[in-house]
Coordinates of C-alpha atoms and ligand atoms in Angstrom, one line a residue:
X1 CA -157.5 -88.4 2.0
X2 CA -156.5 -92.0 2.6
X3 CA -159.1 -94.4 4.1
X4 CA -158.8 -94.1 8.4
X5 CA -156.5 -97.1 9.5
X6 CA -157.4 -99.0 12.7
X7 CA -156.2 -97.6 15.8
X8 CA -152.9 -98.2 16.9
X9 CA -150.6 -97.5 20.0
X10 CA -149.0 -94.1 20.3
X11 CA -146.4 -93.8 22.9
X12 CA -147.0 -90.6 24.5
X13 CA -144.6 -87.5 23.2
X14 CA -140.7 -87.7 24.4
X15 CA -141.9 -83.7 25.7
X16 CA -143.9 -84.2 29.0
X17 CA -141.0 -83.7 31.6
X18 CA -140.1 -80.1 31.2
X19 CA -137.6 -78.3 34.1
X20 CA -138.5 -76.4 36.7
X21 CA -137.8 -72.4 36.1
X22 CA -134.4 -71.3 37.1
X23 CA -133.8 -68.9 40.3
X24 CA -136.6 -66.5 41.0
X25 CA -138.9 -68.4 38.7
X26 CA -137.0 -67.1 35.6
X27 CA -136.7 -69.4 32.6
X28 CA -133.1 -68.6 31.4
X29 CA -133.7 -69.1 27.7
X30 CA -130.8 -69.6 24.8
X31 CA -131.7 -68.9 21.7
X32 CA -130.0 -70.5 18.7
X33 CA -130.5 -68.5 15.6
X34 CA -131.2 -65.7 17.2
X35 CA -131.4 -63.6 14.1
X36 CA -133.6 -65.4 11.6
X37 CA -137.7 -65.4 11.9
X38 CA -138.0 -68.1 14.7
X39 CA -135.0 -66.1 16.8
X40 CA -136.4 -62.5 16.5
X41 CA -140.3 -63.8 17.5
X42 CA -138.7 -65.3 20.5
X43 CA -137.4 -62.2 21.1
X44 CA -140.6 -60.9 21.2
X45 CA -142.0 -63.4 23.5
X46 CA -139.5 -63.2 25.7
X47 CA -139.8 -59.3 25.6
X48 CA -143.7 -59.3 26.5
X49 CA -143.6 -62.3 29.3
X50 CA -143.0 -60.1 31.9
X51 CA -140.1 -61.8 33.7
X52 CA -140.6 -65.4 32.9
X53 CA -138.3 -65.7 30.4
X54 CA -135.2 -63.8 30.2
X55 CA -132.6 -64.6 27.3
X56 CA -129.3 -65.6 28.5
X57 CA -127.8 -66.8 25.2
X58 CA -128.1 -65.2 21.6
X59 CA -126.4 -67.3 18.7
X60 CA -126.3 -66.4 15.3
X61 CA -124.3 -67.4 12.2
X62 CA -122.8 -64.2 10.3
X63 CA -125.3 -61.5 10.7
X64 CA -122.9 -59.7 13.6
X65 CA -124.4 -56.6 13.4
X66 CA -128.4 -58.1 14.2
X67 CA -127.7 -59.8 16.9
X68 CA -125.3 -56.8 18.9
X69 CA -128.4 -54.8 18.3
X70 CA -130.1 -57.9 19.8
X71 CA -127.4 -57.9 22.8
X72 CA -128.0 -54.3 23.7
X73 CA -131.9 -54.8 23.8
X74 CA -131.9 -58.0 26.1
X75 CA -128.7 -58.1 27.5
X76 CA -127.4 -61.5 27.7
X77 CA -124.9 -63.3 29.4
X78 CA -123.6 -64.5 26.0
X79 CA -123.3 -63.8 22.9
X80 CA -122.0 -66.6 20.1
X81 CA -121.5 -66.4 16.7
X82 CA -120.7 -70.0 15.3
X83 CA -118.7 -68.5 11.7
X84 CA -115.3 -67.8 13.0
X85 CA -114.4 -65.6 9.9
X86 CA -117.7 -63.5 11.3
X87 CA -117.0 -63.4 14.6
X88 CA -113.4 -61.7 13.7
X89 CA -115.5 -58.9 12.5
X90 CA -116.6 -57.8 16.3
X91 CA -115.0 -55.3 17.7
X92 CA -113.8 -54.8 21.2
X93 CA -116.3 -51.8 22.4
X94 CA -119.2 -53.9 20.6
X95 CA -120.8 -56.1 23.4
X96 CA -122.7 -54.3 26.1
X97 CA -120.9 -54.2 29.2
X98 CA -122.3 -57.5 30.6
X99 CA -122.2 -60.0 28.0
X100 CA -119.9 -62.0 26.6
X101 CA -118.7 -63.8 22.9
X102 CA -118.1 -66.7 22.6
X103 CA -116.9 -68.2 19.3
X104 CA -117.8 -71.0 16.9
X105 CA -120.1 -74.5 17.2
X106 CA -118.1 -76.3 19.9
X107 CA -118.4 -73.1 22.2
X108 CA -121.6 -73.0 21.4
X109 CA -122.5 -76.5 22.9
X110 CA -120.4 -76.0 25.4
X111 CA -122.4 -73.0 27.0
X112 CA -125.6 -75.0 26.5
X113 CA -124.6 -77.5 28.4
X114 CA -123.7 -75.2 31.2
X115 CA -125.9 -75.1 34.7
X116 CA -126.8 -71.6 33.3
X117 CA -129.4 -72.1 30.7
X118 CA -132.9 -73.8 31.4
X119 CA -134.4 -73.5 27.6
X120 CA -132.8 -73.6 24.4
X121 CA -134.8 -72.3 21.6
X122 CA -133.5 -74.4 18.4
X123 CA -134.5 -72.4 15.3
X124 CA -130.6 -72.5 13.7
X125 CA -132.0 -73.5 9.7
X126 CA -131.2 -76.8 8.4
X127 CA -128.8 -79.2 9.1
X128 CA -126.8 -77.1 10.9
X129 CA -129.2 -76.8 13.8
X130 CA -128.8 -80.8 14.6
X131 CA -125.7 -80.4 16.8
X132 CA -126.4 -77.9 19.2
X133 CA -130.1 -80.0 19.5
X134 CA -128.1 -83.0 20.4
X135 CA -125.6 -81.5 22.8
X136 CA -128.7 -79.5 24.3
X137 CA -130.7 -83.0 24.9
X138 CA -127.6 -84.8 26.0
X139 CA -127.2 -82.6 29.0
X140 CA -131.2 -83.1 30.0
X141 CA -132.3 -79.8 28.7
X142 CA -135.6 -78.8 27.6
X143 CA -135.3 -78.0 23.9
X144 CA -138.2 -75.9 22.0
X145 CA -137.6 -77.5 18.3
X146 CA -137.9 -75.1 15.8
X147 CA -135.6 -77.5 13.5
X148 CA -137.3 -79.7 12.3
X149 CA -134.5 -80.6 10.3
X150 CA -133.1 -82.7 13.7
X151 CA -135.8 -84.9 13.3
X152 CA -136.1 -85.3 10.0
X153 CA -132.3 -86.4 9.9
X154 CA -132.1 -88.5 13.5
X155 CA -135.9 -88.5 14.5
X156 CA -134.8 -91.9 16.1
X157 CA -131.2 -91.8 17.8
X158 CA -132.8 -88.1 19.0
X159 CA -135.6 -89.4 20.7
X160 CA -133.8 -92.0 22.0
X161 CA -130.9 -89.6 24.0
X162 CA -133.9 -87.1 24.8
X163 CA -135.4 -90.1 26.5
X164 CA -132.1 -91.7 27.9
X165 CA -131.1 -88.0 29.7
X166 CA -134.7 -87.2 30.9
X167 CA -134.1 -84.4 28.2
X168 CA -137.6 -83.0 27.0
X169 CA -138.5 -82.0 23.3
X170 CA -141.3 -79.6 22.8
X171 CA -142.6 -78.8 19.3
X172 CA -142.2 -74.9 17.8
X173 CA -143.5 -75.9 14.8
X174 CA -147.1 -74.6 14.4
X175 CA -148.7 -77.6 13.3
X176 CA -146.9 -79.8 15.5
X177 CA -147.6 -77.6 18.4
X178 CA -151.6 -78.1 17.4
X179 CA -150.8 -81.9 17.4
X180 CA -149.1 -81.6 20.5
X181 CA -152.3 -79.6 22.2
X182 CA -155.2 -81.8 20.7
X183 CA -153.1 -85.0 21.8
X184 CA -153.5 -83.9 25.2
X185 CA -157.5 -84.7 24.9
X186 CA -157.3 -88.1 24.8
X187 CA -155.0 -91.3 25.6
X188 CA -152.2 -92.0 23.3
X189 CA -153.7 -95.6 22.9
X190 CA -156.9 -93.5 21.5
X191 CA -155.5 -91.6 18.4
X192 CA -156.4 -92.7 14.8
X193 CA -154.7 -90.2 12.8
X194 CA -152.9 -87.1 12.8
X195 CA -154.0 -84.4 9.8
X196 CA -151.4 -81.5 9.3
X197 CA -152.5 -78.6 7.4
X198 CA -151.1 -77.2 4.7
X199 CA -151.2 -73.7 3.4
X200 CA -150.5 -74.6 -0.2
X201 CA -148.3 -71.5 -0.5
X202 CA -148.2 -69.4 -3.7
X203 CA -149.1 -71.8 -6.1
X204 CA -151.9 -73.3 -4.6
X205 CA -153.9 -72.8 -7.8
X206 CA -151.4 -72.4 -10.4
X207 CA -151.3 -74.5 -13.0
X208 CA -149.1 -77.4 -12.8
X209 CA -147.6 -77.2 -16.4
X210 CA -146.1 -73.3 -15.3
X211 CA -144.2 -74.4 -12.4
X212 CA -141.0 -75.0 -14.2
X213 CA -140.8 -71.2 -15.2
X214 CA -141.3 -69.9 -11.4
X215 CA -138.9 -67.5 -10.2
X216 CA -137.4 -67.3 -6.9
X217 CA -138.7 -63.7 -6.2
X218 CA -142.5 -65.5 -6.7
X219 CA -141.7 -68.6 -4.2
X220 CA -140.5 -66.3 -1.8
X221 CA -144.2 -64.4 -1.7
X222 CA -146.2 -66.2 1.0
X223 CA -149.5 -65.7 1.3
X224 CA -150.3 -66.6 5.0
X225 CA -146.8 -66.6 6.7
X226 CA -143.5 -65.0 7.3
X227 CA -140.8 -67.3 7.5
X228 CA -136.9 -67.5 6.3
X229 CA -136.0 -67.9 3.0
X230 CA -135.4 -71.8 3.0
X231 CA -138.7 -72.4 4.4
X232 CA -140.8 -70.1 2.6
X233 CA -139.1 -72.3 -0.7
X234 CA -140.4 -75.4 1.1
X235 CA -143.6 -74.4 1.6
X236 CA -144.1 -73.4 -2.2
X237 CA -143.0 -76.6 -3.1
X238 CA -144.7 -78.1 -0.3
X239 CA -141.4 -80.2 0.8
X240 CA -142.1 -78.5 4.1
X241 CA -145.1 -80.7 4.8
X242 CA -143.1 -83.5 3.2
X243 CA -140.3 -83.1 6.3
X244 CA -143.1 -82.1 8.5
X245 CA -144.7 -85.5 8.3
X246 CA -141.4 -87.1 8.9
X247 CA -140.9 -84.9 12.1
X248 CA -144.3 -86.0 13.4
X249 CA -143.9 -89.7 12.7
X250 CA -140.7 -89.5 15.2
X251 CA -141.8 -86.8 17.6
X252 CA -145.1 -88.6 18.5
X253 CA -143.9 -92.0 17.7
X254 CA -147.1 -92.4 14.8
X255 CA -147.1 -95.0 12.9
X256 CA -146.5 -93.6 9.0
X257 CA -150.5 -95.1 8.3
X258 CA -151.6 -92.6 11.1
X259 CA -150.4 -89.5 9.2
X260 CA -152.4 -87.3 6.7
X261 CA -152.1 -83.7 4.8
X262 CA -154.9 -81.4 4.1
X263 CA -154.8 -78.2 2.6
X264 CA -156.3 -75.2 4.0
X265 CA -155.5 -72.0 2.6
X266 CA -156.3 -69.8 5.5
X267 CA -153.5 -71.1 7.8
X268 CA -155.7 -70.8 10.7
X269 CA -156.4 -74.6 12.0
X270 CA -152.6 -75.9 12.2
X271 CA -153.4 -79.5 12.4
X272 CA -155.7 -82.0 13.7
X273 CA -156.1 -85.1 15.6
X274 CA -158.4 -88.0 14.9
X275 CA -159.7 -89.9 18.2
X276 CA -161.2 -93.6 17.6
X277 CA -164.6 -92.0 18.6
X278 CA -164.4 -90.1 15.6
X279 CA -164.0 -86.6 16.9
X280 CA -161.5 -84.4 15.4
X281 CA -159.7 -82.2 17.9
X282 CA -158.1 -79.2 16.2
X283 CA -156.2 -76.0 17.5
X284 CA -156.9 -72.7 16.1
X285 CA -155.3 -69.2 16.2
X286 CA -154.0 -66.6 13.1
X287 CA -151.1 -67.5 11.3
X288 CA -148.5 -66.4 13.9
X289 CA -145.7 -68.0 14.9
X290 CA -145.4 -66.5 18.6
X291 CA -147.7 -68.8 19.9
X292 CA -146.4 -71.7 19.2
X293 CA -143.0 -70.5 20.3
X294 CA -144.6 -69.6 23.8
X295 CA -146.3 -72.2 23.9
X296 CA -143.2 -74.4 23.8
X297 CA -141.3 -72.0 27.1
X298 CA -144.7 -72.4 28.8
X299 CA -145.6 -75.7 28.5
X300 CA -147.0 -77.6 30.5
X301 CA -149.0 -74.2 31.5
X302 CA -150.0 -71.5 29.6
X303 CA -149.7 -67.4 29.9
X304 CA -151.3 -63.9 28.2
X305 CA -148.8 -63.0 25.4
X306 CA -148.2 -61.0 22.1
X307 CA -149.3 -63.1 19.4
X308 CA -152.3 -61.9 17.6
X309 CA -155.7 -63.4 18.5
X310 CA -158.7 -64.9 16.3
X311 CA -161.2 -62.5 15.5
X312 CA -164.8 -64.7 14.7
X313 CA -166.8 -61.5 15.1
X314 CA -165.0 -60.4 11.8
X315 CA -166.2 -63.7 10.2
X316 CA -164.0 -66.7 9.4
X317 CA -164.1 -68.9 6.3
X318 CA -162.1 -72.0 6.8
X319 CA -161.8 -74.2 3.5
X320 CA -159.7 -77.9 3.1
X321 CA -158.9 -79.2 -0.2
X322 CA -156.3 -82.6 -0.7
X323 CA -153.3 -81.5 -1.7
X324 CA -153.0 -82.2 -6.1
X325 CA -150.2 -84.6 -6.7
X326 CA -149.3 -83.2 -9.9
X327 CA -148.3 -79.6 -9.0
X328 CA -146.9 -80.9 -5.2
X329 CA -145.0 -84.3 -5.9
X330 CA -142.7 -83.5 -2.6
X331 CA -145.6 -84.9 -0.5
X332 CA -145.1 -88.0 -2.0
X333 CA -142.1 -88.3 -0.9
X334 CA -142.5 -86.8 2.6
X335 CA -145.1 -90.2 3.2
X336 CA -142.3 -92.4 1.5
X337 CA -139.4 -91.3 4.0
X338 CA -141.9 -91.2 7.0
X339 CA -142.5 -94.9 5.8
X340 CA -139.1 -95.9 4.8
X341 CA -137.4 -94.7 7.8
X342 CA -134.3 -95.5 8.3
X343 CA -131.4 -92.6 6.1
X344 CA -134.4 -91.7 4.0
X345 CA -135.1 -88.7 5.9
X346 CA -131.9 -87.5 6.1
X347 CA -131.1 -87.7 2.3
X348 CA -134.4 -86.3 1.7
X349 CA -133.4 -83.2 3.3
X350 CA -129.9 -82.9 2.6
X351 CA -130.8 -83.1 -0.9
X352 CA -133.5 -81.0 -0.8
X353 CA -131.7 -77.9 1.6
X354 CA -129.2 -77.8 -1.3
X355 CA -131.6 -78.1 -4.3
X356 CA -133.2 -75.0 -2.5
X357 CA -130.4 -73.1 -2.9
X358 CA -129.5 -73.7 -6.1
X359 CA -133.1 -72.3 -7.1
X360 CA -132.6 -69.6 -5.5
X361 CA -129.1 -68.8 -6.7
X362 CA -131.3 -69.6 -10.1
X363 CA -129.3 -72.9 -11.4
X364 CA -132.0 -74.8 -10.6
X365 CA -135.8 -74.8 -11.7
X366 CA -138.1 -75.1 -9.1
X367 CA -139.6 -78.3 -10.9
X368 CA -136.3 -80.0 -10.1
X369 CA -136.1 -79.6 -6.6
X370 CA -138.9 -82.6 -6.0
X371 CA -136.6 -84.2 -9.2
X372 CA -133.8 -84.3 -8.1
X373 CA -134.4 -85.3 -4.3
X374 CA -137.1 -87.6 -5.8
X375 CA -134.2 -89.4 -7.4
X376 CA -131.5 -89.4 -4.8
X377 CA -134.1 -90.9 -2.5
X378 CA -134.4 -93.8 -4.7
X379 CA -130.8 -94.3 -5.1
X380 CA -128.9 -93.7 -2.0
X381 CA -127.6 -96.5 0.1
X382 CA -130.4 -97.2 2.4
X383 CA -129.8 -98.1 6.2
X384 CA -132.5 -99.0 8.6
X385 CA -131.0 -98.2 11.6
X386 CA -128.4 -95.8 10.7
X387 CA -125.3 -94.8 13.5
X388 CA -125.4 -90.5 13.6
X389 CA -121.7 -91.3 11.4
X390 CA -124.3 -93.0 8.9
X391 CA -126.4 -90.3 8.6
X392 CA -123.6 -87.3 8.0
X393 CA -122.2 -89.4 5.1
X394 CA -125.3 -89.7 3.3
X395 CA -125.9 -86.4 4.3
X396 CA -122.8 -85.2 2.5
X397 CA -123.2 -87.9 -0.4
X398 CA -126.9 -86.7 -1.1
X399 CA -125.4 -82.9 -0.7
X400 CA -122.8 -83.7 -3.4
X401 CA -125.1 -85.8 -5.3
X402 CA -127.5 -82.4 -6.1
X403 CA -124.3 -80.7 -7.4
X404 CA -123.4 -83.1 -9.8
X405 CA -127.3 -83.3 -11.2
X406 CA -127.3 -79.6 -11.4
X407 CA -123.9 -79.2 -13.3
X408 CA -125.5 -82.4 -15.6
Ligands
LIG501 P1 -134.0 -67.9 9.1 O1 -133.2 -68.2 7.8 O2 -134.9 -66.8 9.2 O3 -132.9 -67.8 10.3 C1 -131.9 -68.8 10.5 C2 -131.0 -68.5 11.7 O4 -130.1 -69.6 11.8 C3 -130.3 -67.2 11.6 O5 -130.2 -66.6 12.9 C4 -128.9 -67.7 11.2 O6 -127.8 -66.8 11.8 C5 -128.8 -69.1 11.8 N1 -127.9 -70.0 11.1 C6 -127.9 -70.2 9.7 N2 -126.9 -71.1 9.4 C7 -126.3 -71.4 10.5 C8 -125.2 -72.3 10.8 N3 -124.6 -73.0 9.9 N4 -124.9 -72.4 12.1 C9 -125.5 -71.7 13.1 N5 -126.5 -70.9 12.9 C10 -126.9 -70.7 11.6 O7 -134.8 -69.3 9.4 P2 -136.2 -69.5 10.1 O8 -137.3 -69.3 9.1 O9 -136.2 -68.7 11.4 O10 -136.2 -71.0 10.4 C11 -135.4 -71.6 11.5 C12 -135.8 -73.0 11.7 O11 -137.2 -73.0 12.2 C13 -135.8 -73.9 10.4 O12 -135.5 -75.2 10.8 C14 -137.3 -73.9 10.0 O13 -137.6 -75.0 9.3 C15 -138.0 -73.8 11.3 N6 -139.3 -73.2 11.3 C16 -139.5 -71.9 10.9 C17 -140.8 -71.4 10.9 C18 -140.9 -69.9 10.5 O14 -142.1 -69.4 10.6 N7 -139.9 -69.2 10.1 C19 -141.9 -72.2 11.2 C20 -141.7 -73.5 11.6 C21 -140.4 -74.0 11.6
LIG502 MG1 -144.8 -75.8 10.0

């Protein structure tokens, strides 16, 4: 781990001004990818809360027939699917009497800027998801991030409007949510560093010379967690923790000295904060992502709910290792873009969300995901205070980019 750097300012989290519940002390809750892994373990929160939380708003891509199961179980106001060609699919009997459609991105932001949802739940994957983020923030909302992909792409600009509209941003990402907690022990002035763990995924111990010859079927096997397919990728390559440190430098305003990755195979400490007195304050719970997801409708308070709770009477080994440059080079770059700021997160992720699905369409070894985003990094046309405009052209140029190395 590098050497702890002196103390400096952290401005406190642009997260600590959520809204007051809606009528009757219901949180009416959208949630945007309501069909992936985030979207259905909302679900479940929202289920078990007993009233707090009601879902007013499913959105989902192209899997139609998911989320009209999901409408007749929780019975929302709306119902959107953002692919037009998908939507055209829905019949006219399909929606329970009750709920509506509504069709395609701009509808989408539309509704959530409406007086009739409280919470948006953010968990659309990849770039997709900045939009609705931004059109959620610019009406004041209270987002629960999920996509990180927002802040690695805009951590500034988004921030900034989250800020400007009294908006607040609260972290569903589990290490970021444990950052979030243990920063709530001491003053913002009094944090040294920030340590996110890391699982290590699937090839934690393999050796670094086999990596090339991985398969998509073997990245996909998590050991600790359940997640989409794009993530659990990012997590074998650790480029996950590479955007994860970009999404903490921007959502606690670190500086990029202040951030740090351990591994710990167990995935039950989900990061750490270092306090100038020395003590480390860490949060703790099995790998399961319904926590954190309350966690961020609940904040600033806190409630009984489903997740699944540590067991110590069972016995509990925790272990931390560094992370091994040679068989995870994306964490290299994760420090560089948290450092460089500026476009370098965006192109990082742009190039990497495409890499990963060229892997797993299997035109692209795994080795060449950190490759090839490796090398866009260093070559794209860096800005240091890029305009949203600024960012979806690299974003597209980096996207492109990927194809032509692929093809090469
Ligand atoms: P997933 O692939 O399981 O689900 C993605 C959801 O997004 C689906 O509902 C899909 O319909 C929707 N979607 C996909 N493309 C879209 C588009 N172009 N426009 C609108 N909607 C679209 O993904 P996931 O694993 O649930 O991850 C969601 C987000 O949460 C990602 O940003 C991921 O990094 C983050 N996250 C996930 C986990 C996890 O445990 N799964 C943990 C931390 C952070
Ligand atoms: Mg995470």
């Amino acid at each position: 781990m590098a050497p702890t750097p002196p103390p400096s300012p952290v401005q406190p989290a642009p997260c600590d001004a959520p809204r007051p519940a809606g009528a009757g002390g219901t949180l009416a809750v959208a949630v945007l990818g309501s069909t992936g892994s985030i979207g259905t373990s909302t679900l479940d929160v929202i289920a078990a809360s007993g009233g707090r939380y009601r879902a007013a708003l499913l959105a989902a891509h192209t899997s139609v027939a998911a989320l009209l199961e999901q409408a007749r179980l929780h019975r929302p106001e709306w119902v959107v699917i953002t692919d037009p060609g998908a939507a055209a699919t829905v019949g006219a009997t399909a929606l329970p009497a009750g709920t509506r459609l509504a069709v395609g991105p701009d509808a989408l932001d539309e509704l959530l800027r409406g007086p009739g949802i409280d919470r948006v739940v953010s968990a659309i994957v990849g770039a997709a998801g900045l939009r609705s983020t931004w059109a959620a923030l610019d009406a004041g909302k209270t987002v629960a991030l999920a996509n990180k992909e927002t802040l690695v792409m805009a951590g500034p600009l988004v921030t900034r409007l989250a800020a400007e509209r009294g908006a607040a941003l609260v972290p569903v990402d589990s290490e970021h949510s444990a950052i979030h907690q243990a920063l709530r022990s001491g003053g913002s002035d009094e944090v040294v560093r920030v340590i996110l763990t890391a699982s290590g995924g699937p090839f934690r111990t393999r050796a670094a010379e086999t990596l090339a010859a991985v398969t998509p079927e073997e990245a996909l096997r998590h050991p600790t967690w359940s997640m989409g397919p794009k993530i659990t990728v990012d997590s074998a390559t650790m480029m996950n923790k590479a955007l994860e440190l970009v999404e903490a430098r921007w959502l606690f305003d670190l500086a990029p000295e202040q951030l740090d990755v351990v591994v710990h195979p167990q995935s039950i400490v989900h990061s750490m904060v270092e306090f100038v007195d020395g003590s480390v304050v860490a949060q703790l719970g099995p790998p399961d992502m319904r926590l954190p997801i309350q966690y961020a409708l609940s904040y600033p308070r806190r409630h009984d709910g489903p997740a699944r709770r540590l067991d110590l009477a069972q016995g509990l080994r925790l272990e931390f290792e560094p992370p091994d440059p040679r068989r995870f080079p994306a964490v290299r770059l994760g420090h560089e873009a948290a450092r460089r700021g500026g476009t370098a997160g965006a192109v990082l992720n742009a190039a990497n969300e495409v890499a990963v699905g060229a892997f797993l369409a299997g035109s692209l070894r795994f080795t060449d995901i950190a490759e090839v985003c490796a090398r866009i990094l260093d070559r794209h046309e860096f800005r240091a205070a890029p305009s949203l405009d600024d960012i979806r052209r690299l974003d597209s140029w980096a996207r492109e980019e990927v194809v032509q190395w692929s093809r090469s």
